[in-house]
Amino acid sequence: PFVSPAADPAVISPQDPTLLIGSSLVATCTVSPASPLRAQDLYWTLNGRRLPAASYTALGPTTLSVALAHLNGSKQQSGDNLVCHSRDGGILAGSCLYVGLPPEKPVNITCWSKNMKDLTCKWAPGTEGETFLHTNYTLKYKLRWYGRDNTCQEYHTAGPYSCHIPKDLALFTPYEIWVEASNRLGVAVSDVIMLDILDVVTTDPPSDVHVSRVGDLEDQLSVRWSSPPALKDFLFQAKYQIQYRVEDSSEWKVVDDVGNQTSCRLAGLRPGTVYFVQVRCNPFGIYGSKKAGIWSDWSNPTAASTPRSERAAGGCDPKGGEQNTTLRRELKQFFGWVKKHAYGCSNLGIKLYDQWRVWLQKSHKTRNQV
């Protein structure tokens, strides 16, 4: 319903305008004819700061205008407050200025499904991102050939630009997924991505990682874990990665070629040292999917220590240090050979290594007896 200006002490025009950054604006404040106030009794503030009188013009006995040039982006998404005051500081009328940019096309949509039960997607808000205006993002999805548009409801689940679809997803049919960005200055729509849930499966990290010593071998640890229980009923392959670090270091070494085994032996470690070990899983080839799969998070670190080296402890053997140096040199040669001819966790390499250690110990014994 139309309200006559008499109902308010004053009226600002334009009311709550939306403007592009860099725009100029002339706003007017007109006091009610019934009011004793006149144009010369008024002044303007923007976000609480008084605007200079040089920017004012009286457009008649009861109207005062203010000219704002080259406006910057709004300081707050709720709009900047332009207020008309009476001489004693009283507020007569207010208007919100929304100054910003239209949204940019959202980019880099990536999605993953935890154990094939749900779907989470995230995106980036375009090259600049900051529009200075409240910008709303909506993730939409539909089955490729015959679906209707669905709108994702659970936002900010994996960061500021993300959404989670908890259930009712179809397998074996590709989805079309896109993001729409809208604010007071316009709408921008991302490219549509196409994906099949089976191609973007990730899982929980292995939870039961065990790290133990390998007999008295002071430079090895054995790592064991189980495949992801949530996927036990599905036809899939898995590959694993291990990373380990010394207790007092923050630098992880990654063992990349574990393959689909659920155990691995770490060799070439320092004697008498605590190591932290983590494992992660990549389920791929689910029901014959040709895509690479998505790595899980790393498991919680599991700690174990290698046995202390007796030789390193000293004793009465004057040649102890010398022997140790020779052993290290031979070890280096052996691992160089294994790297060239085998893989980090290949059983072949470990068996050969064990045989070689036995032979080495025998030859040392023989040498010492002589």
XYZ file of C-alpha atoms in Angstrom:
370
model
C 0.000 0.000 0.000
C 1.172 3.528 -0.765
C 2.340 5.438 2.303
C 2.336 9.220 2.023
C 5.605 10.966 3.004
C 3.715 12.536 5.924
C 3.867 9.174 7.695
C 7.686 9.437 7.907
C 9.858 12.342 9.029
C 11.683 12.095 5.665
C 12.102 9.923 2.579
C 15.366 8.953 0.832
C 15.439 8.267 -2.873
C 16.543 5.928 -4.348
C 15.717 3.472 -1.563
C 18.163 0.514 -1.148
C 19.770 0.727 -4.635
C 22.138 -1.936 -6.037
C 25.097 -0.503 -7.939
C 28.187 -1.700 -9.740
C 31.569 -0.867 -8.199
C 32.812 2.442 -9.615
C 29.293 3.849 -10.071
C 28.236 7.311 -8.945
C 24.997 8.086 -7.125
C 22.961 11.162 -6.287
C 20.585 10.495 -3.385
C 17.949 12.885 -2.072
C 16.439 13.328 1.381
C 13.026 15.055 1.414
C 11.522 16.029 4.776
C 7.793 15.941 5.292
C 6.054 19.271 4.482
C 4.524 19.121 7.952
C 7.993 19.130 9.538
C 9.567 22.397 10.719
C 12.915 21.156 9.272
C 14.344 22.606 6.058
C 17.108 21.483 3.670
C 19.711 23.553 5.533
C 18.925 21.660 8.768
C 20.004 18.286 7.304
C 23.267 16.335 6.898
C 24.285 12.868 5.583
C 26.345 9.962 6.989
C 27.643 6.801 5.292
C 28.331 3.898 7.687
C 28.327 6.399 10.554
C 30.805 8.854 8.997
C 29.593 12.331 8.165
C 29.788 13.150 4.448
C 31.369 16.501 3.499
C 29.009 19.465 3.014
C 30.702 20.140 -0.346
C 28.886 17.069 -1.728
C 25.419 18.443 -0.746
C 22.991 20.411 -2.932
C 19.664 21.917 -1.776
C 17.052 21.003 -4.392
C 14.289 23.130 -2.887
C 13.290 24.167 0.624
C 12.767 20.608 1.956
C 15.138 18.452 -0.180
C 18.893 17.946 0.279
C 20.871 15.792 -2.166
C 24.296 14.168 -1.735
C 26.591 13.137 -4.605
C 28.729 9.996 -4.178
C 31.325 9.270 -6.878
C 33.344 6.118 -7.751
C 31.757 3.906 -5.122
C 33.829 1.051 -3.666
C 32.437 -2.401 -2.896
C 30.129 -2.528 0.131
C 31.991 -2.949 3.405
C 29.319 -5.317 4.660
C 27.187 -7.803 2.738
C 24.081 -6.371 4.391
C 24.725 -3.102 2.500
C 26.287 0.224 3.461
C 24.074 2.535 5.544
C 23.332 5.918 3.985
C 21.458 8.006 6.574
C 19.815 11.439 6.515
C 20.021 13.299 9.873
C 18.523 16.437 11.385
C 20.936 19.040 12.751
C 20.692 17.632 16.299
C 21.860 14.173 15.072
C 18.403 12.559 14.962
C 17.887 9.951 12.242
C 15.200 10.970 9.727
C 15.550 8.229 7.097
C 17.964 5.519 5.947
C 18.832 3.596 2.799
C 21.132 0.619 2.156
C 23.634 0.851 -0.704
C 24.541 -2.507 -2.219
C 27.710 -1.911 -4.245
C 29.485 -4.858 -5.828
C 29.913 -7.105 -8.828
C 27.704 -9.693 -10.483
C 28.728 -13.254 -9.585
C 31.286 -15.063 -11.712
C 30.783 -18.489 -13.196
C 31.700 -21.088 -10.524
C 34.606 -23.355 -11.559
C 36.501 -26.533 -10.591
C 33.592 -28.689 -9.440
C 34.900 -31.898 -7.843
C 32.781 -34.590 -6.190
C 33.336 -37.741 -4.160
C 31.155 -40.483 -2.717
C 31.941 -42.032 0.672
C 31.439 -45.789 0.302
C 28.880 -45.229 -2.531
C 26.250 -44.034 -0.033
C 26.276 -40.274 -0.662
C 27.843 -37.514 -2.750
C 29.741 -34.372 -1.697
C 30.764 -31.713 -4.199
C 32.862 -28.593 -3.825
C 33.683 -25.764 -6.234
C 35.536 -22.460 -6.492
C 33.617 -19.177 -6.842
C 35.321 -17.927 -10.039
C 38.573 -16.056 -10.584
C 37.855 -13.106 -8.274
C 35.366 -14.705 -5.896
C 34.690 -11.516 -3.911
C 31.571 -9.767 -5.218
C 31.048 -7.570 -2.080
C 27.393 -8.650 -2.154
C 25.750 -11.634 -0.544
C 26.066 -14.292 -3.248
C 24.009 -17.439 -3.046
C 25.334 -20.744 -4.473
C 23.008 -23.576 -5.446
C 24.234 -27.030 -6.469
C 21.885 -28.761 -8.896
C 21.972 -32.298 -10.223
C 19.943 -34.656 -12.377
C 20.182 -38.073 -13.962
C 21.594 -37.541 -17.412
C 18.932 -38.885 -19.740
C 15.642 -38.767 -17.906
C 16.039 -37.034 -14.552
C 14.407 -33.873 -13.305
C 16.486 -31.106 -11.706
C 17.229 -31.668 -8.013
C 18.656 -29.073 -5.633
C 21.246 -29.957 -2.994
C 20.190 -28.887 0.526
C 23.164 -29.369 2.925
C 25.734 -26.628 2.260
C 29.147 -25.846 3.836
C 29.718 -29.484 4.839
C 33.262 -29.634 3.377
C 34.237 -25.961 3.347
C 32.556 -22.696 2.316
C 31.781 -23.760 -1.276
C 30.455 -27.288 -0.849
C 27.264 -29.301 -0.593
C 26.359 -32.815 0.559
C 23.667 -35.080 -0.932
C 23.090 -37.728 1.762
C 21.026 -40.407 -0.001
C 18.774 -41.609 -2.836
C 21.506 -41.697 -5.473
C 21.457 -44.013 -8.462
C 24.399 -46.183 -9.524
C 25.309 -47.111 -13.120
C 23.735 -43.917 -14.514
C 25.703 -40.703 -15.022
C 24.622 -37.513 -13.277
C 24.787 -33.990 -14.635
C 25.958 -31.573 -11.912
C 26.279 -27.793 -12.003
C 26.369 -24.774 -9.683
C 24.372 -21.557 -9.985
C 25.597 -18.340 -8.336
C 23.224 -15.421 -7.843
C 23.277 -12.022 -6.189
C 21.495 -8.653 -6.597
C 23.417 -7.959 -9.805
C 22.863 -11.192 -11.683
C 23.209 -14.945 -12.094
C 26.143 -17.043 -13.330
C 26.044 -20.776 -14.082
C 29.019 -23.167 -14.077
C 29.781 -25.650 -16.824
C 27.917 -28.934 -16.360
C 30.061 -31.865 -15.241
C 29.107 -35.462 -15.883
C 29.925 -38.204 -13.403
C 29.033 -41.726 -12.384
C 29.015 -42.408 -8.623
C 31.122 -45.565 -9.217
C 33.953 -43.421 -10.614
C 34.303 -41.139 -7.575
C 34.233 -43.551 -4.632
C 36.433 -42.958 -1.620
C 36.347 -44.790 1.668
C 37.375 -44.547 5.318
C 41.102 -44.929 5.987
C 42.220 -48.381 7.181
C 41.413 -48.341 10.899
C 43.311 -51.391 12.181
C 46.886 -50.633 11.181
C 49.424 -52.770 13.092
C 53.164 -52.101 13.018
C 55.533 -54.664 14.526
C 59.179 -55.653 14.585
C 60.586 -58.318 12.250
C 62.399 -60.551 14.742
C 65.708 -58.950 15.684
C 66.222 -57.196 12.362
C 67.036 -53.713 13.541
C 66.356 -51.987 10.225
C 62.867 -53.332 9.447
C 59.251 -53.042 10.544
C 56.227 -55.004 9.345
C 52.951 -53.152 8.618
C 49.545 -54.895 8.368
C 46.015 -53.566 7.838
C 42.557 -54.627 6.585
C 40.697 -53.596 3.460
C 37.824 -51.082 3.946
C 34.956 -52.900 5.742
C 32.271 -50.585 4.276
C 33.063 -51.913 0.782
C 33.375 -55.611 1.637
C 30.191 -56.542 -0.263
C 31.202 -54.688 -3.426
C 33.341 -55.876 -6.281
C 36.367 -53.582 -6.260
C 40.116 -53.465 -6.322
C 42.144 -51.355 -3.931
C 45.584 -49.902 -3.879
C 47.343 -48.686 -0.769
C 50.012 -46.177 0.123
C 52.117 -46.070 3.265
C 53.889 -43.082 4.711
C 56.274 -43.179 7.651
C 58.484 -40.784 9.594
C 60.970 -40.805 12.425
C 59.489 -39.668 15.760
C 61.405 -36.368 15.882
C 60.897 -35.432 12.209
C 57.937 -33.909 10.411
C 59.022 -35.251 7.027
C 57.069 -38.264 5.763
C 58.521 -40.816 3.333
C 55.911 -42.332 1.024
C 55.916 -45.959 -0.160
C 53.957 -45.782 -3.378
C 54.046 -49.270 -4.822
C 52.236 -51.316 -2.187
C 49.621 -52.398 -4.759
C 46.601 -54.263 -3.396
C 48.420 -56.169 -0.649
C 47.356 -55.552 2.948
C 50.834 -55.928 4.411
C 54.240 -54.518 3.682
C 57.716 -54.592 5.152
C 59.593 -51.332 5.589
C 63.341 -51.811 5.239
C 66.456 -49.637 5.475
C 65.278 -48.078 8.773
C 67.453 -46.727 11.597
C 68.059 -49.127 14.530
C 66.597 -48.226 17.949
C 64.290 -45.590 16.479
C 60.568 -44.887 16.930
C 58.659 -44.621 13.621
C 55.138 -43.346 12.977
C 53.278 -45.117 10.156
C 50.060 -44.240 8.291
C 48.173 -46.063 5.533
C 45.554 -44.861 3.051
C 43.356 -46.644 0.544
C 42.191 -45.964 -2.998
C 39.208 -48.131 -4.043
C 39.163 -48.318 -7.822
C 37.688 -50.482 -10.533
C 34.375 -50.746 -8.630
C 32.081 -52.939 -10.745
C 34.562 -52.462 -13.597
C 34.793 -48.651 -13.443
C 37.728 -47.438 -15.551
C 38.400 -44.344 -13.411
C 41.310 -43.972 -10.993
C 39.363 -43.757 -7.719
C 39.947 -41.248 -4.900
C 42.421 -41.651 -2.030
C 40.985 -41.885 1.492
C 42.378 -39.776 4.316
C 45.445 -41.196 6.044
C 44.859 -43.542 8.995
C 45.721 -42.337 12.496
C 49.486 -42.673 13.041
C 50.636 -45.976 14.583
C 54.013 -46.050 16.348
C 56.622 -48.804 16.701
C 60.359 -48.887 17.318
C 63.106 -50.835 15.597
C 65.360 -52.987 17.840
C 68.630 -51.427 19.034
C 71.722 -52.462 17.141
C 74.054 -54.580 19.327
C 77.004 -53.576 17.172
C 76.197 -49.885 17.678
C 76.350 -50.420 21.473
C 80.150 -50.901 21.350
C 81.441 -53.865 23.377
C 85.020 -55.215 23.256
C 85.334 -55.892 19.526
C 87.822 -53.315 18.243
C 86.600 -53.929 14.696
C 82.923 -53.312 15.601
C 82.726 -49.822 14.080
C 84.553 -50.951 10.982
C 82.166 -53.905 10.538
C 79.170 -51.629 10.938
C 80.435 -49.268 8.219
C 81.002 -52.197 5.859
C 77.518 -53.539 6.629
C 75.935 -50.165 5.899
C 77.831 -49.937 2.608
C 76.692 -53.440 1.637
C 73.119 -52.610 2.684
C 73.196 -49.524 0.488
C 74.389 -51.630 -2.444
C 71.709 -54.235 -1.777
C 68.852 -51.696 -1.622
C 70.164 -50.004 -4.737
C 69.914 -53.370 -6.449
C 66.397 -54.048 -5.081
C 65.161 -50.634 -6.289
C 66.390 -51.412 -9.801
C 65.117 -54.971 -9.986
C 62.067 -55.149 -7.691
C 59.398 -53.025 -5.985
C 59.281 -51.444 -2.524
C 56.982 -54.068 -1.060
C 57.615 -57.019 -3.347
C 57.919 -60.359 -1.564
C 60.719 -61.347 -3.906
C 62.897 -58.480 -2.650
C 62.204 -59.248 1.015
C 62.924 -62.992 0.659
C 66.143 -62.275 -1.148
C 67.070 -59.764 1.521
C 66.456 -62.278 4.321
C 68.629 -64.888 2.540
C 71.310 -62.306 2.011
C 71.263 -61.328 5.736
C 71.668 -65.001 6.757
C 74.597 -65.375 4.386
C 76.139 -62.163 5.706
C 75.890 -63.311 9.331
C 77.453 -66.722 8.478
C 80.321 -65.091 6.648
C 80.951 -62.734 9.622
C 80.965 -65.685 12.031
C 83.419 -67.606 9.847
C 85.651 -64.550 9.570
C 85.615 -64.011 13.363
C 86.429 -67.681 14.093
C 89.416 -67.555 11.720
